[in-house]
XYZ file of C-alpha atoms in Angstrom:
585
model
C -119.948 91.673 -0.472
C -115.739 92.160 -0.684
C -114.323 90.951 2.400
C -112.251 93.403 4.141
C -109.197 92.899 6.584
C -106.678 95.170 8.182
C -103.878 93.300 8.654
C -101.205 91.761 6.722
C -101.790 87.902 6.865
C -98.889 85.989 8.210
C -96.534 84.017 6.584
C -96.314 80.554 7.023
C -92.576 80.750 8.821
C -94.326 83.960 10.855
C -96.941 81.867 11.799
C -94.566 78.820 12.778
C -92.675 81.454 14.977
C -95.835 82.649 16.561
C -97.120 78.937 17.259
C -93.944 77.978 19.192
C -94.592 81.276 20.925
C -98.022 81.259 22.161
C -98.482 77.610 23.113
C -98.182 75.909 26.499
C -97.188 72.314 25.649
C -95.734 70.352 22.890
C -99.312 68.892 22.189
C -101.062 72.259 21.504
C -98.100 72.803 18.733
C -98.757 69.839 17.070
C -102.107 70.588 16.566
C -101.796 73.943 15.689
C -98.438 73.109 13.271
C -100.808 70.691 11.867
C -103.490 72.753 11.287
C -100.886 75.145 9.407
C -99.833 72.389 7.200
C -103.414 71.383 6.331
C -104.089 74.974 5.276
C -100.862 75.198 3.177
C -101.566 72.100 0.941
C -105.546 72.974 0.447
C -105.726 74.201 -3.533
C -109.424 74.642 -3.251
C -112.490 74.212 -1.347
C -115.946 75.029 -0.909
C -115.396 76.097 2.635
C -116.506 79.907 1.946
C -119.528 78.973 -0.634
C -122.534 80.513 0.870
C -124.544 76.991 -0.158
C -123.120 73.524 0.320
C -124.325 70.077 1.327
C -120.716 69.123 2.567
C -117.300 70.296 2.983
C -114.766 69.648 0.361
C -111.004 70.185 0.160
C -108.796 69.880 -3.106
C -105.494 69.018 -1.312
C -101.781 68.789 -3.003
C -101.185 65.223 -1.851
C -97.288 66.426 -1.165
C -97.768 66.016 2.753
C -98.229 62.409 2.421
C -94.867 60.808 3.917
C -92.678 59.161 1.312
C -92.217 56.067 3.802
C -95.560 55.555 4.062
C -97.031 56.152 0.519
C -94.207 55.441 -1.735
C -96.049 56.415 -5.236
C -97.273 60.231 -4.627
C -100.725 60.170 -5.717
C -101.893 63.082 -8.482
C -104.503 64.316 -6.774
C -106.332 63.856 -3.569
C -109.999 65.157 -2.037
C -111.438 64.878 1.550
C -115.254 65.580 1.596
C -116.878 65.624 5.187
C -120.754 65.704 5.632
C -122.884 65.093 8.320
C -123.655 61.423 7.176
C -119.874 60.733 6.271
C -116.554 61.381 5.687
C -114.546 60.241 2.452
C -111.701 60.915 0.141
C -111.047 60.452 -3.634
C -107.341 59.650 -4.660
C -106.331 59.462 -8.273
C -102.479 58.564 -9.891
C -102.966 60.438 -13.114
C -104.676 63.618 -14.103
C -107.198 61.403 -16.588
C -108.127 58.318 -14.078
C -110.766 56.317 -13.486
C -112.350 54.181 -10.620
C -114.983 53.300 -8.385
C -116.660 55.034 -5.447
C -117.122 52.939 -2.375
C -119.528 52.685 0.192
C -117.564 51.689 3.619
C -120.116 50.948 6.374
C -119.843 49.570 10.117
C -121.871 47.030 11.957
C -120.843 48.514 15.516
C -119.062 51.012 17.424
C -115.597 49.120 17.158
C -115.552 48.115 13.271
C -116.600 52.128 13.233
C -113.163 53.041 15.078
C -111.100 50.663 12.832
C -112.595 52.090 9.761
C -112.029 55.565 10.588
C -108.478 55.055 11.246
C -107.863 52.886 8.372
C -110.173 54.639 5.361
C -107.478 56.805 4.073
C -104.684 53.977 3.846
C -107.717 51.897 2.142
C -108.366 54.546 -0.206
C -104.645 54.742 -1.219
C -104.053 51.324 -1.685
C -107.180 50.367 -3.692
C -106.264 53.545 -5.787
C -102.868 52.248 -6.462
C -104.084 48.562 -7.149
C -106.527 50.527 -9.648
C -103.653 52.370 -11.179
C -101.857 48.688 -12.105
C -104.923 47.396 -13.153
C -105.470 49.901 -15.688
C -102.505 49.214 -17.020
C -104.662 48.236 -20.674
C -106.608 50.833 -20.865
C -106.229 55.361 -21.041
C -107.001 56.368 -17.960
C -104.966 55.978 -15.138
C -106.309 54.407 -11.357
C -108.644 56.139 -9.225
C -110.595 55.309 -6.411
C -113.188 57.139 -4.100
C -114.530 55.980 -0.380
C -117.314 57.021 2.026
C -117.186 55.514 5.038
C -120.793 56.004 6.744
C -120.882 57.462 10.373
C -122.488 55.085 13.088
C -125.818 56.419 12.987
C -126.391 56.853 9.362
C -125.757 53.490 8.163
C -129.322 53.359 6.602
C -128.427 56.331 4.600
C -126.132 55.605 1.989
C -127.436 57.469 -1.040
C -127.619 60.516 1.194
C -124.198 60.413 1.756
C -123.062 59.488 -1.718
C -125.626 62.640 -3.425
C -123.404 64.709 -0.528
C -120.380 63.429 -1.886
C -120.580 64.075 -4.967
C -122.247 67.618 -5.113
C -119.520 68.520 -2.957
C -116.981 67.502 -5.222
C -118.549 69.028 -8.212
C -118.050 72.682 -6.232
C -114.540 71.782 -6.685
C -114.588 70.900 -10.390
C -117.504 73.536 -11.918
C -116.902 77.471 -11.857
C -119.204 79.089 -9.762
C -121.228 81.606 -11.674
C -124.271 82.212 -9.478
C -123.093 85.071 -6.711
C -124.658 84.483 -3.627
C -125.560 80.706 -4.456
C -122.145 79.743 -6.136
C -119.109 82.285 -6.132
C -116.124 81.681 -7.855
C -113.489 79.944 -5.942
C -110.232 80.638 -5.023
C -108.159 78.402 -6.999
C -104.289 77.835 -6.239
C -104.587 74.802 -8.772
C -104.807 76.944 -11.523
C -106.377 73.952 -13.930
C -109.557 72.292 -14.843
C -110.107 69.141 -13.672
C -112.535 66.083 -14.488
C -112.965 63.153 -12.216
C -114.746 59.708 -13.358
C -116.229 57.885 -11.176
C -117.646 54.152 -11.415
C -119.634 51.885 -9.901
C -118.381 49.722 -6.121
C -119.497 48.296 -3.197
C -122.619 49.922 -2.028
C -122.946 52.276 -5.012
C -124.140 50.157 -8.364
C -127.452 52.220 -8.566
C -126.254 55.422 -7.989
C -124.015 56.358 -11.425
C -127.433 57.197 -12.965
C -128.093 59.896 -10.282
C -124.343 61.106 -10.703
C -124.519 61.489 -14.227
C -127.657 63.735 -14.260
C -126.894 65.655 -11.289
C -123.610 66.808 -13.173
C -126.096 67.468 -16.174
C -128.281 69.489 -13.811
C -125.250 71.495 -12.550
C -124.168 72.583 -15.900
C -121.217 69.798 -16.148
C -119.937 69.600 -20.066
C -118.319 66.206 -19.165
C -121.539 64.946 -17.773
C -121.991 61.712 -19.934
C -118.747 60.728 -19.043
C -118.704 61.316 -15.566
C -119.846 58.240 -14.696
C -119.762 54.798 -16.209
C -121.830 51.524 -15.174
C -125.031 53.510 -15.575
C -128.252 52.094 -16.591
C -128.920 51.047 -20.242
C -131.261 53.760 -20.572
C -128.537 56.540 -20.454
C -126.049 54.187 -22.891
C -124.351 52.319 -19.820
C -123.091 49.286 -19.980
C -123.805 47.606 -16.337
C -120.848 45.672 -15.315
C -122.981 43.482 -13.330
C -125.736 42.940 -16.012
C -122.717 41.758 -18.427
C -120.655 40.287 -16.144
C -117.651 42.302 -17.060
C -115.688 41.609 -13.976
C -116.148 38.262 -13.834
C -114.818 37.469 -17.276
C -111.595 38.873 -16.474
C -111.531 36.685 -13.180
C -112.947 33.705 -14.852
C -109.746 33.951 -17.487
C -107.360 33.042 -14.857
C -109.584 30.295 -13.427
C -109.970 28.903 -16.826
C -106.220 29.480 -17.956
C -105.012 27.259 -14.465
C -107.247 24.412 -15.576
C -105.504 25.023 -19.079
C -102.426 24.706 -18.350
C -102.338 22.193 -16.116
C -104.916 20.082 -17.519
C -107.667 19.732 -14.928
C -111.319 18.766 -15.403
C -113.210 22.167 -14.134
C -116.369 20.077 -13.068
C -114.276 18.258 -10.679
C -112.819 21.143 -8.799
C -113.831 22.211 -5.999
C -114.099 25.610 -4.886
C -114.314 28.480 -1.951
C -115.875 31.645 -2.577
C -116.400 34.448 -0.361
C -118.939 37.289 -2.383
C -121.907 35.608 -2.465
C -124.708 35.357 -5.267
C -126.387 39.008 -4.406
C -123.267 40.669 -5.476
C -121.777 41.286 -8.804
C -118.550 39.628 -9.133
C -120.018 36.721 -7.039
C -123.411 36.240 -8.770
C -121.685 36.413 -12.152
C -119.245 34.049 -10.686
C -121.837 31.379 -9.748
C -123.399 31.961 -13.475
C -120.204 31.506 -15.335
C -118.593 28.689 -13.823
C -118.602 24.679 -13.934
C -117.201 23.963 -10.676
C -118.069 21.967 -7.780
C -118.415 24.740 -5.030
C -118.051 23.771 -1.644
C -118.737 26.692 0.696
C -119.924 30.278 -0.471
C -119.304 32.892 2.555
C -121.289 36.179 1.940
C -123.191 38.846 4.122
C -125.727 36.633 5.385
C -123.301 33.728 6.964
C -121.721 30.792 5.705
C -123.317 27.862 3.409
C -121.397 24.519 3.345
C -121.807 21.249 1.699
C -118.290 18.952 0.779
C -120.102 17.508 -1.550
C -120.803 20.505 -3.612
C -123.324 22.991 -3.274
C -126.360 22.182 -5.208
C -125.568 24.456 -8.323
C -129.391 25.041 -9.573
C -130.534 26.657 -6.117
C -127.114 28.542 -6.317
C -128.092 29.555 -9.928
C -131.370 30.886 -8.634
C -130.105 32.730 -6.144
C -127.437 34.313 -8.538
C -130.505 35.216 -11.238
C -132.635 36.828 -8.482
C -129.088 38.410 -6.487
C -130.205 36.933 -3.367
C -128.125 36.331 -0.214
C -127.032 32.517 0.995
C -129.819 33.185 3.828
C -132.510 32.267 0.716
C -130.922 29.133 0.197
C -133.364 25.860 0.285
C -131.621 24.329 3.116
C -133.337 21.295 2.127
C -131.304 20.785 -0.498
C -128.110 20.414 1.347
C -126.412 16.917 1.562
C -125.886 15.064 5.201
C -122.896 17.044 6.201
C -123.926 20.289 4.799
C -125.252 23.007 6.914
C -125.661 27.160 6.982
C -124.748 29.586 9.777
C -126.110 32.888 9.274
C -124.629 35.828 11.100
C -127.231 36.232 13.787
C -127.275 32.655 14.841
C -126.135 31.336 18.215
C -125.001 28.070 19.481
C -125.380 26.338 16.321
C -124.252 22.778 16.231
C -122.737 21.596 12.907
C -123.474 18.249 11.428
C -119.675 16.819 12.721
C -120.595 17.840 16.432
C -118.409 21.229 16.155
C -120.692 23.775 18.547
C -120.587 27.218 16.666
C -121.389 30.044 19.941
C -121.620 33.277 17.489
C -122.654 33.138 13.690
C -121.027 36.645 12.833
C -117.770 35.829 14.518
C -118.014 32.314 12.559
C -118.635 34.242 9.604
C -115.749 36.248 9.628
C -113.193 33.785 10.187
C -114.456 30.876 7.857
C -112.229 31.803 4.933
C -109.206 30.039 7.756
C -111.453 27.678 8.791
C -110.099 23.973 8.155
C -113.601 23.250 6.550
C -112.635 26.254 3.961
C -110.127 23.609 1.983
C -110.779 23.450 -1.568
C -108.802 23.378 -4.981
C -109.750 27.057 -6.020
C -109.992 29.735 -3.602
C -111.791 32.967 -5.382
C -112.638 35.708 -3.399
C -115.302 37.492 -5.119
C -115.981 39.870 -1.605
C -114.759 40.837 1.523
C -112.759 43.162 3.482
C -108.920 44.220 2.287
C -106.081 42.589 4.129
C -108.521 39.851 5.100
C -106.065 37.379 4.498
C -102.212 39.119 6.161
C -99.006 37.786 7.690
C -100.922 37.203 11.127
C -103.504 34.825 9.496
C -101.961 33.174 6.541
C -100.580 30.481 8.848
C -103.799 29.358 9.294
C -104.515 28.274 5.407
C -101.552 25.416 6.236
C -101.987 21.850 7.554
C -100.228 20.143 10.258
C -98.037 18.859 7.560
C -97.198 22.304 5.525
C -99.639 22.007 2.878
C -102.008 24.323 1.857
C -105.440 24.180 2.146
C -105.331 25.878 -1.204
C -104.058 24.813 -4.492
C -104.780 27.672 -6.582
C -105.752 31.303 -5.538
C -108.112 33.880 -8.218
C -108.233 37.138 -6.222
C -111.111 38.808 -7.612
C -111.724 40.894 -4.399
C -109.618 43.867 -4.351
C -106.664 43.448 -1.828
C -108.114 40.502 0.130
C -104.362 39.209 0.726
C -101.162 41.681 1.737
C -98.216 40.857 -0.313
C -96.771 39.222 2.331
C -99.448 36.600 2.635
C -99.168 35.987 -0.754
C -95.788 35.443 -0.938
C -95.846 32.959 1.873
C -98.623 30.912 -0.428
C -96.798 31.210 -3.608
C -93.627 29.839 -1.765
C -95.547 27.307 -0.289
C -96.303 25.534 -4.081
C -99.544 27.939 -4.560
C -100.577 29.427 -8.058
C -101.687 32.859 -6.763
C -102.936 35.653 -9.368
C -103.321 38.708 -7.548
C -106.211 41.542 -8.104
C -104.504 43.930 -10.229
C -104.028 41.193 -12.833
C -107.643 39.297 -12.024
C -109.678 42.078 -11.500
C -109.078 44.555 -14.222
C -112.374 43.753 -16.720
C -114.970 46.274 -15.199
C -112.139 48.695 -15.881
C -112.317 48.076 -19.257
C -115.811 47.929 -19.924
C -115.729 51.579 -18.455
C -112.969 52.779 -20.342
C -114.870 51.415 -23.508
C -118.147 52.982 -22.430
C -116.799 56.330 -22.131
C -115.140 56.270 -25.819
C -118.563 55.458 -27.166
C -119.602 58.593 -25.276
C -117.081 60.679 -26.538
C -116.807 59.176 -30.157
C -120.443 59.510 -31.297
C -122.876 62.662 -31.317
C -125.937 63.102 -28.395
C -127.906 62.308 -31.198
C -126.033 59.174 -32.528
C -125.498 58.355 -28.687
C -128.926 58.523 -28.042
C -130.176 56.147 -30.967
C -127.279 54.197 -30.772
C -126.280 53.295 -27.099
C -129.685 53.944 -25.127
C -132.344 51.892 -24.613
C -135.209 52.824 -26.448
C -138.747 54.039 -25.357
C -140.345 50.614 -25.757
C -137.759 49.115 -23.808
C -135.502 47.492 -26.608
C -131.972 47.855 -26.783
C -130.293 48.955 -30.185
C -128.770 46.554 -32.342
C -125.515 48.619 -32.065
C -125.336 48.268 -28.224
C -125.793 44.580 -27.884
C -122.767 44.245 -30.949
C -120.805 46.784 -29.107
C -121.370 45.031 -25.824
C -119.731 41.850 -27.113
C -116.820 43.551 -28.418
C -116.511 44.887 -24.951
C -116.320 41.407 -23.533
C -114.500 39.983 -26.089
C -111.465 42.820 -25.701
C -111.883 41.667 -21.456
C -111.514 38.269 -22.097
C -108.934 39.025 -24.429
C -106.668 41.104 -22.525
C -107.132 39.289 -19.438
C -105.970 35.725 -21.024
C -102.662 37.690 -22.487
C -101.921 38.777 -19.336
C -102.199 35.277 -17.884
C -100.210 33.631 -20.175
C -97.239 36.172 -19.618
C -97.459 35.505 -15.930
C -97.477 31.960 -16.447
C -94.663 32.021 -18.834
C -92.812 34.424 -16.980
C -93.012 32.733 -13.462
C -91.892 29.397 -15.079
C -88.837 30.974 -16.861
C -87.662 33.308 -13.670
C -88.993 31.265 -10.709
C -90.502 34.308 -9.472
C -93.348 34.632 -7.980
C -96.295 35.677 -9.849
C -97.950 38.297 -7.447
C -94.255 40.042 -7.647
C -94.361 39.757 -11.383
C -97.766 41.120 -11.875
C -96.583 44.249 -10.274
C -93.359 44.414 -12.701
C -95.840 43.835 -15.502
C -97.529 46.564 -14.864
C -94.525 49.206 -14.159
C -93.058 47.708 -17.507
C -96.380 48.592 -19.259
C -96.795 52.312 -17.323
C -93.040 52.954 -18.215
C -93.437 52.041 -21.807
C -96.055 54.006 -21.952
C -94.394 57.143 -20.668
C -91.590 56.412 -23.118
C -93.857 56.074 -26.077
C -95.157 59.628 -25.082
C -92.097 60.886 -25.530
C -91.417 59.818 -29.044
C -92.859 60.757 -32.628
C -94.405 57.462 -33.478
C -97.983 58.991 -33.437
C -96.760 61.379 -36.004
C -96.416 58.184 -38.071
C -99.499 58.476 -40.011
C -99.383 54.484 -41.552
C -98.605 53.710 -38.128
C -101.195 55.561 -36.193
C -103.937 54.068 -38.151
C -102.892 50.373 -37.959
C -102.635 50.504 -34.429
C -105.921 52.260 -33.916
C -107.865 49.895 -36.147
C -106.657 47.035 -33.963
C -107.132 49.252 -30.623
C -111.087 50.282 -30.965
C -113.694 48.012 -31.139
C -114.772 46.617 -34.431
C -118.677 47.668 -34.447
C -117.716 51.220 -33.566
C -115.324 51.498 -36.655
C -118.017 49.959 -38.504
C -120.603 52.194 -37.514
C -118.781 55.804 -37.807
C -115.407 54.989 -38.863
C -111.603 55.574 -37.923
C -111.542 59.313 -39.434
C -114.247 60.299 -37.841
C -113.384 58.739 -34.360
C -109.589 60.746 -34.869
C -111.828 63.601 -35.598
C -114.173 63.749 -32.734
C -112.533 62.255 -29.593
C -109.950 64.559 -27.703
C -106.095 64.143 -28.983
C -104.833 63.419 -25.825
C -107.278 60.741 -25.232
C -106.304 59.040 -28.549
C -102.504 59.422 -27.720
C -103.476 57.590 -24.900
C -105.594 54.653 -26.447
C -101.920 54.299 -29.178
C -99.551 54.226 -26.411
C -101.615 51.834 -24.450
C -102.093 49.623 -26.937
C -98.643 49.418 -28.276
C -97.269 48.910 -24.679
C -99.412 46.361 -23.194
C -99.191 44.093 -26.087
C -95.413 44.784 -26.232
C -94.766 43.481 -22.313
C -97.298 40.604 -23.095
C -95.790 39.179 -25.609
C -91.971 39.765 -24.464
C -92.258 39.736 -20.954
C -90.658 42.359 -18.736
C -87.303 41.251 -18.951
C -85.985 42.367 -22.246
C -84.773 46.086 -22.621
C -87.620 48.336 -23.750
C -85.389 49.882 -26.133
C -86.004 47.170 -28.007
C -89.399 48.076 -28.612
C -87.763 50.797 -31.213
């Protein structure tokens, strides 16, 4: 049915004048102008769709103030449902990043999460963009903040979030159910979702739902899927940890340390992806672990066998056998009250003790490896609590596995005090490499080949190709991490610059060089093209179908992105950020 109207819509200028004329106070005028500004920046919405499970809006990010958001995102989605509100931000047309569930323990936490949700999403996406420097895709991130009365319905919220965004990615072709949208963007978009906090088990559903709705990109829509659908689960193969731990090993190698003698504080416990795999892959003397259930501490080193049991079963430290703690060891859970520690210290409230343990004097260790925790847990206001009375720091080495655990000013203060610190954008990039190569396999193989070579078979076995391809992915992750570590270590030693600053400069240098390469005709140099692609593509994939088949099947823009990413990253890792990029040519 055609919508009819008998009067001409007002222009933006006319609406501004009308708002000024009819409003009676500055507050009302501000609200109306905000609504007008919102409407002017909506490019697509499912608001008028006859059927929908949540409201979704594709926004033009141009309204974001440059002072607060210096790098303008490429795309921004706002999604609002009965159980949640959420965003999706990306910094490049073809971009990749995880979808995160944000929970709130109480009304106060929910109020804080409401106020900070978009800023957290923007920062996570920006960090992701810097992490993605080794791969063809740019960075993105999605957040889903559960309403206070919906803390037990994360999957329902995720379902609605995904379906509402698909409303804006697909062309409606069923009148009365899904109509064709008014599209002020004027071009098709594809988003790529990955697992993040609280969504690791939802990737299969999202992929199959996209397939059910007729999305041609369903195979590549999500990564980290189950092996039945050809996914490479990050937690099963420790993809993120393989990158983070290369920085720990790099520090040990450069300084001639004995890993088994090094003490470590770890936030993020044996129930999580990064936390469990860090326990499995490391050989240090872990003295403290902080997770969602509480704090586990033993100055002599927490029993490694018991930790590995929890990591293998993905259990929180509340399941740790306390009989295996030393005489000065303890476990304090978030629901505990009035606990006396072995040294006589009184803990009034287990939740507050857990939340602040990373700045507690007992947390001192050689290494601090955050594998979980809220963004900005250490900022300029509390970083001073990581210093002893004599000015020394409680940690000598920090490898930031958890995204945005430290603010930049906190990192700078620690590095100035002599701490060797490697930030998240450098250390925590293994997962994105795994996801990118998972999609490459989907793009390179036909449906029949993909089912035969990449998917778990009916008898539960994994194809030999799959296992060998996963090994190639792990090798690529470790090699990329090792190259970046050596570059940062050498640059810091040569220039005296903080590593957290060099990490950003490295990312900018690679991204800028990639842009410069796109404007050249290097891709047209066929011998060079083939040489680089043979180096950049996984060996097992090349062995199976050959370079010519890959070049024929994979979209050209994706191939060029692989070519540019490989050239740019390897050049900068070898020669650093200082030489003129014109030296490349």
